[in-house]
Amino acid sequence: MVFGNYARRYEKAGISMLTDTLCNKYDHLFSKSKENIVHIGYGIDDNYMRCTAASVLSICRHNPNLHLRFHILTSTLSADNKKKLRNLAELIQTDIVLYEIDTSFFNTLPTFVHLPVSTYFRFILPSILNEEERVCYLDADIICLSSIEYIFSCNLENAIAAAVPDLEWMNKKRCSALSLKEHTYFNAGMLIINIKEWNSFHVMDKVLALFKNDPVRFRYLDQDALNIALHNKIIYLPKRYNCIDSFAEDKEKIVFLHFAAHPKPWNIAWPISRASTVFRKDLYAQYEKETPWADMPLQMPLNYKEMKVYAKALLYSGQKVNSLKWYCKYLYKKLRR
């Protein structure tokens, strides 16, 4: 389905030109319920499709009474992954809507090897869902461990979004780097977006202006920029709604577990890494194995950063020779980039 008319409809509503980036839309609507839709969105590329599927399935498993609709924004998705995504929707009887994005609008924005252009796709969600009240944006490396009903019923008042404070060391480091006073730095991997307030505040325009003025300042790209743009306009949720440090939280109360650091649970380094604790080791895999991506092998390093992570994991597991080999590969790849 070509998205042209859809985009023009929102232009008439006064929504940002972001909707011009939408090329195609594919509806996979298999939910038996037709009322009280709960909207959840992701921005991904091909490398994050398998974990998006695990994330979607985990949410459905822990929220069988909610009518869930997942909005997946991507620029590069293989034909095989598109087919599997439709199969996933049918398998778990849920709604999944896939949007193909023209990335030319984002070409001037900074990216890193571990933060590709898809990190900016979250900004399109409130324009697409302009007629809805709220949407939950999730990073694809998040899995759900319990009910999410509260985040769709909590009072956002006039706040633009609700988010969770980042780790304490990150809070101090980034507030200092960004000269943020009387601010709690939040992790943007989980956002409950108040759509009307977000669109009225023109969040993307403010983020673009920040990047234009001082792009080098933003080590964490849009997350840094959002912390500046949404200063004093955020409601903070308990850390169990975006749990990065599972050691610090009551494991029985975690709602969203965020595998924010590297390696990721689908990486070859994961089983032998320090991050693969007794609690976390098999959590992700138990959901992925129920998806059409169940038979995929663990992913080998895709870039020099992942090579370094793998080398460290090998050293941690006592494989010194293999670790040295991968560390040399890391140095070679880094110097040639």
Coordinates of C-alpha atoms in Angstrom, one line a residue:
M1 CA 0.0 0.0 0.0
V2 CA 1.5 3.4 -1.0
F3 CA 1.5 5.9 1.8
G4 CA 1.0 9.1 -0.1
N5 CA -2.6 9.8 0.7
Y6 CA -2.0 8.9 4.4
A7 CA 0.8 11.4 4.6
R8 CA -1.2 14.2 3.0
R9 CA -4.0 13.6 5.4
Y10 CA -1.7 14.5 8.3
E11 CA -0.2 17.5 6.5
K12 CA -3.7 19.0 6.4
A13 CA -3.9 18.4 10.2
G14 CA -0.8 20.6 10.7
I15 CA 1.5 17.7 11.5
S16 CA 5.2 17.8 10.7
M17 CA 6.7 17.0 7.3
L18 CA 7.9 13.8 8.9
T19 CA 5.0 11.9 7.4
D20 CA 6.5 12.5 4.0
T21 CA 9.1 10.0 4.9
L22 CA 6.5 7.2 4.9
C23 CA 6.6 5.1 1.7
N24 CA 4.6 1.9 2.3
K25 CA 2.3 0.5 4.9
Y26 CA 1.4 -3.1 5.5
D27 CA -1.4 -4.1 7.9
H28 CA -1.3 -7.5 9.5
L29 CA -4.4 -7.3 11.7
F30 CA -5.2 -10.6 13.4
S31 CA -6.5 -9.6 16.8
K32 CA -10.1 -10.7 17.5
S33 CA -10.8 -7.6 19.5
K34 CA -11.7 -4.4 17.8
E35 CA -11.9 -1.9 20.7
N36 CA -9.6 -0.1 23.2
I37 CA -6.5 -0.5 21.1
V38 CA -3.2 -0.1 22.9
H39 CA -0.5 1.2 20.7
I40 CA 3.2 0.2 20.9
G41 CA 5.9 1.3 18.5
Y42 CA 9.5 0.3 17.4
G43 CA 12.0 1.9 15.1
I44 CA 14.4 -0.8 13.6
D45 CA 16.5 -2.1 10.8
D46 CA 17.0 -5.7 9.6
N47 CA 19.6 -6.4 12.4
Y48 CA 17.0 -5.8 15.1
M49 CA 14.0 -7.7 13.6
R50 CA 14.6 -10.9 15.5
C51 CA 14.7 -9.2 18.9
T52 CA 11.7 -7.0 18.0
A53 CA 9.7 -10.2 17.4
A54 CA 10.8 -11.5 20.8
S55 CA 9.8 -8.2 22.4
V56 CA 6.3 -8.3 20.7
L57 CA 5.7 -11.9 21.8
S58 CA 6.8 -11.2 25.4
I59 CA 4.3 -8.3 25.6
C60 CA 1.5 -10.5 24.2
R61 CA 2.2 -13.4 26.5
H62 CA 2.0 -11.2 29.6
N63 CA -1.0 -9.1 28.5
P64 CA -3.5 -11.5 27.0
N65 CA -6.4 -9.2 27.9
L66 CA -5.2 -6.1 26.1
H67 CA -5.9 -5.3 22.4
L68 CA -2.4 -4.7 21.3
R69 CA -1.3 -3.0 18.1
F70 CA 2.4 -2.9 17.2
H71 CA 3.7 -0.3 14.9
I72 CA 7.1 -1.2 13.4
L73 CA 9.0 1.5 11.4
T74 CA 11.9 0.4 9.3
S75 CA 13.9 1.4 6.2
T76 CA 15.5 -1.9 5.3
L77 CA 13.7 -5.1 5.9
S78 CA 14.3 -8.2 3.9
A79 CA 11.5 -10.1 2.1
D80 CA 12.1 -13.0 4.4
N81 CA 11.7 -10.8 7.5
K82 CA 8.6 -9.2 6.1
K83 CA 7.1 -12.7 5.6
K84 CA 8.0 -13.8 9.1
L85 CA 6.6 -10.7 10.6
R86 CA 3.2 -11.4 9.0
N87 CA 3.5 -15.0 10.2
L88 CA 4.2 -13.8 13.7
A89 CA 1.1 -11.6 13.8
E90 CA -1.0 -14.5 12.7
L91 CA 0.7 -17.0 15.1
I92 CA 0.0 -14.9 18.2
Q93 CA -3.3 -13.4 16.9
T94 CA -2.2 -9.8 17.3
D95 CA -2.1 -6.6 15.2
I96 CA 1.2 -5.6 13.6
V97 CA 1.5 -2.6 11.2
L98 CA 4.7 -2.3 9.2
Y99 CA 5.8 1.1 7.8
E100 CA 8.6 1.5 5.3
I101 CA 10.6 4.7 5.8
D102 CA 12.5 6.9 3.3
T103 CA 15.6 7.8 5.3
S104 CA 16.6 10.8 3.1
F105 CA 15.0 13.2 5.7
F106 CA 17.4 11.9 8.3
N107 CA 20.5 11.8 6.2
T108 CA 21.9 15.0 7.8
L109 CA 21.5 13.7 11.4
P110 CA 24.5 12.1 13.1
T111 CA 24.7 8.3 13.5
F112 CA 27.1 5.8 15.1
V113 CA 27.9 2.2 14.2
H114 CA 25.8 1.1 17.3
L115 CA 23.1 3.9 16.8
P116 CA 21.9 3.7 13.2
V117 CA 19.4 6.1 11.6
S118 CA 16.5 3.9 12.8
T119 CA 17.0 5.5 16.3
Y120 CA 15.2 8.6 14.9
F121 CA 12.1 6.7 13.7
R122 CA 10.5 7.1 17.1
F123 CA 9.8 10.8 16.1
I124 CA 7.4 9.7 13.4
L125 CA 5.2 7.7 15.6
P126 CA 3.2 10.6 17.1
S127 CA 2.5 11.9 13.6
I128 CA 1.3 8.6 12.3
L129 CA -0.9 8.1 15.4
N130 CA -2.1 11.7 15.5
E131 CA -5.6 10.7 16.4
E132 CA -4.7 8.5 19.3
E133 CA -4.1 9.6 22.9
R134 CA -0.8 7.9 23.6
V135 CA 1.8 5.4 22.3
C136 CA 4.5 3.4 24.0
Y137 CA 7.8 3.6 22.2
L138 CA 10.2 0.7 22.9
D139 CA 13.7 -0.1 22.0
A140 CA 13.8 -3.5 20.3
D141 CA 16.1 -4.9 23.0
I142 CA 13.4 -4.8 25.6
I143 CA 11.3 -7.7 26.7
C144 CA 8.2 -7.6 28.9
L145 CA 7.9 -9.6 32.1
S146 CA 4.5 -8.6 33.4
S147 CA 1.4 -6.4 32.8
I148 CA 1.7 -3.1 31.1
E149 CA -1.8 -1.9 31.9
Y150 CA -0.6 0.9 34.2
I151 CA 1.4 2.8 31.6
F152 CA -1.7 3.2 29.5
S153 CA -3.9 4.4 32.3
C154 CA -1.5 6.5 34.4
N155 CA -2.2 10.3 34.4
L156 CA 0.2 12.1 32.1
E157 CA -1.5 15.4 32.9
N158 CA 0.2 18.0 30.6
A159 CA 3.5 16.2 30.4
I160 CA 4.8 15.4 26.9
A161 CA 6.0 12.0 27.9
A162 CA 6.7 9.6 30.7
A163 CA 10.1 7.9 31.0
V164 CA 12.4 6.2 33.5
P165 CA 15.5 7.7 35.0
D166 CA 18.7 6.3 33.7
L167 CA 21.4 4.7 35.8
E168 CA 22.8 7.0 38.5
W169 CA 26.3 7.3 36.9
M170 CA 24.7 8.0 33.5
N171 CA 22.5 10.7 35.1
K172 CA 25.5 12.5 36.6
K173 CA 27.7 12.1 33.5
R174 CA 25.2 13.3 30.9
C175 CA 23.7 16.1 33.0
S176 CA 27.2 17.5 33.4
A177 CA 28.1 17.1 29.7
L178 CA 24.8 18.7 28.6
S179 CA 24.8 21.4 31.2
L180 CA 21.4 20.3 32.5
K181 CA 20.5 21.9 35.9
E182 CA 18.0 20.3 38.2
H183 CA 17.2 17.6 35.8
T184 CA 17.0 13.8 36.0
Y185 CA 18.5 12.3 32.8
F186 CA 16.1 9.7 31.4
N187 CA 16.7 6.7 29.2
A188 CA 14.7 7.1 26.0
G189 CA 14.4 3.3 25.3
M190 CA 10.9 3.4 26.8
L191 CA 8.7 6.4 26.3
I192 CA 5.0 6.8 27.0
I193 CA 4.3 9.6 24.5
N194 CA 1.4 12.0 25.1
I195 CA 0.6 12.4 21.4
K196 CA -1.3 15.7 21.4
E197 CA 1.3 17.4 23.7
W198 CA 4.3 16.0 21.7
N199 CA 2.9 17.2 18.4
S200 CA 1.9 20.6 19.8
F201 CA 5.4 21.1 21.2
H202 CA 7.0 20.2 17.8
V203 CA 9.6 17.9 19.5
M204 CA 11.4 16.9 16.3
D205 CA 11.9 20.5 15.3
K206 CA 13.5 21.3 18.6
V207 CA 15.7 18.2 18.3
L208 CA 16.8 19.2 14.8
A209 CA 17.7 22.7 16.0
L210 CA 19.8 21.2 18.8
F211 CA 21.7 19.0 16.4
K212 CA 22.3 21.9 14.0
N213 CA 23.8 24.1 16.7
D214 CA 26.2 21.6 18.2
P215 CA 26.1 18.0 16.8
V216 CA 29.3 16.8 18.5
R217 CA 27.8 17.4 21.9
F218 CA 25.4 14.6 21.7
R219 CA 27.2 11.3 22.4
Y220 CA 23.9 9.5 22.8
L221 CA 22.3 11.3 19.9
D222 CA 18.5 11.7 20.2
Q223 CA 18.4 10.5 23.8
D224 CA 20.7 13.4 24.8
A225 CA 18.7 15.9 22.6
L226 CA 15.4 14.7 24.1
N227 CA 16.7 15.2 27.6
I228 CA 17.3 18.8 26.7
A229 CA 14.2 19.4 24.7
L230 CA 11.9 17.8 27.2
H231 CA 13.4 19.3 30.4
N232 CA 10.7 19.8 32.9
K233 CA 8.1 18.2 30.6
I234 CA 8.6 14.6 31.7
I235 CA 6.8 12.5 34.2
Y236 CA 9.1 9.9 35.8
L237 CA 8.1 6.3 36.2
P238 CA 9.6 3.7 38.6
K239 CA 12.7 1.9 37.2
R240 CA 10.8 -1.4 36.8
Y241 CA 9.2 0.1 33.7
N242 CA 12.6 0.3 32.0
C243 CA 14.9 -1.9 34.1
I244 CA 18.5 -1.7 32.9
D245 CA 20.2 -2.9 36.1
S246 CA 18.3 -6.1 37.2
F247 CA 20.6 -6.4 40.2
A248 CA 19.0 -3.3 41.7
E249 CA 15.4 -4.2 41.2
D250 CA 13.0 -6.7 42.7
K251 CA 12.9 -9.2 39.8
E252 CA 9.3 -10.1 40.5
K253 CA 8.2 -6.6 39.8
I254 CA 10.1 -5.8 36.6
V255 CA 7.7 -4.8 33.8
F256 CA 10.3 -4.1 31.0
L257 CA 13.8 -5.6 31.1
H258 CA 16.1 -3.6 28.9
F259 CA 19.2 -5.2 27.5
A260 CA 20.8 -1.8 26.9
A261 CA 24.4 -2.8 27.1
H262 CA 26.5 -5.1 24.9
P263 CA 26.5 -8.0 24.2
K264 CA 22.9 -8.5 23.4
P265 CA 21.2 -11.9 24.2
W266 CA 21.2 -12.8 20.5
N267 CA 25.0 -12.2 20.1
I268 CA 27.6 -15.0 20.0
A269 CA 29.3 -13.3 23.0
W270 CA 26.2 -13.4 25.3
P271 CA 26.4 -16.9 26.8
I272 CA 30.1 -16.4 27.9
S273 CA 29.8 -12.8 29.0
R274 CA 29.6 -11.2 32.4
A275 CA 26.2 -9.9 31.6
S276 CA 24.7 -13.4 31.2
T277 CA 23.7 -13.9 34.8
V278 CA 21.5 -16.7 36.1
F279 CA 18.5 -14.5 36.0
R280 CA 19.1 -12.9 32.6
K281 CA 20.8 -15.7 30.7
D282 CA 17.8 -17.5 29.1
L283 CA 15.1 -14.8 29.5
Y284 CA 15.4 -13.5 26.0
A285 CA 15.8 -16.9 24.3
Q286 CA 12.6 -18.3 25.8
Y287 CA 10.6 -15.7 23.9
E288 CA 12.6 -15.8 20.6
K289 CA 12.1 -19.6 20.4
E290 CA 8.3 -19.1 20.1
T291 CA 8.7 -16.8 17.1
P292 CA 9.4 -17.5 13.4
W293 CA 13.1 -16.6 14.1
A294 CA 13.5 -19.5 16.5
D295 CA 16.1 -21.3 14.4
M296 CA 18.5 -18.4 13.9
P297 CA 22.0 -19.0 15.3
L298 CA 23.6 -16.5 17.6
Q299 CA 24.9 -13.5 15.7
M300 CA 28.6 -13.0 15.0
P301 CA 30.1 -9.5 15.5
L302 CA 28.8 -7.1 12.8
N303 CA 31.2 -4.2 13.5
Y304 CA 34.4 -3.3 15.3
K305 CA 32.6 -2.5 18.6
E306 CA 31.0 -5.9 18.7
M307 CA 34.3 -7.5 17.9
K308 CA 35.8 -5.8 21.0
V309 CA 32.9 -7.0 23.1
Y310 CA 33.3 -10.5 21.9
A311 CA 37.1 -10.4 22.6
K312 CA 36.3 -9.3 26.2
A313 CA 33.7 -12.1 26.6
L314 CA 36.2 -14.7 25.4
L315 CA 38.8 -13.4 27.8
Y316 CA 36.2 -13.5 30.7
S317 CA 35.5 -17.1 29.8
G318 CA 39.2 -18.1 29.8
Q319 CA 39.7 -18.3 26.1
K320 CA 42.8 -16.2 25.9
V321 CA 44.1 -17.1 22.5
N322 CA 40.7 -16.7 20.8
S323 CA 40.2 -13.5 22.7
L324 CA 43.6 -12.1 21.4
K325 CA 42.6 -13.1 17.8
W326 CA 39.3 -11.1 18.0
Y327 CA 41.0 -8.2 19.7
C328 CA 43.4 -8.0 16.7
K329 CA 40.4 -8.1 14.4
Y330 CA 38.8 -5.3 16.4
L331 CA 41.9 -3.1 16.1
Y332 CA 42.3 -3.7 12.4
K333 CA 38.6 -2.9 11.7
K334 CA 38.7 0.2 13.9
L335 CA 41.8 1.6 12.2
R336 CA 40.3 1.0 8.7
R337 CA 37.0 2.6 9.4

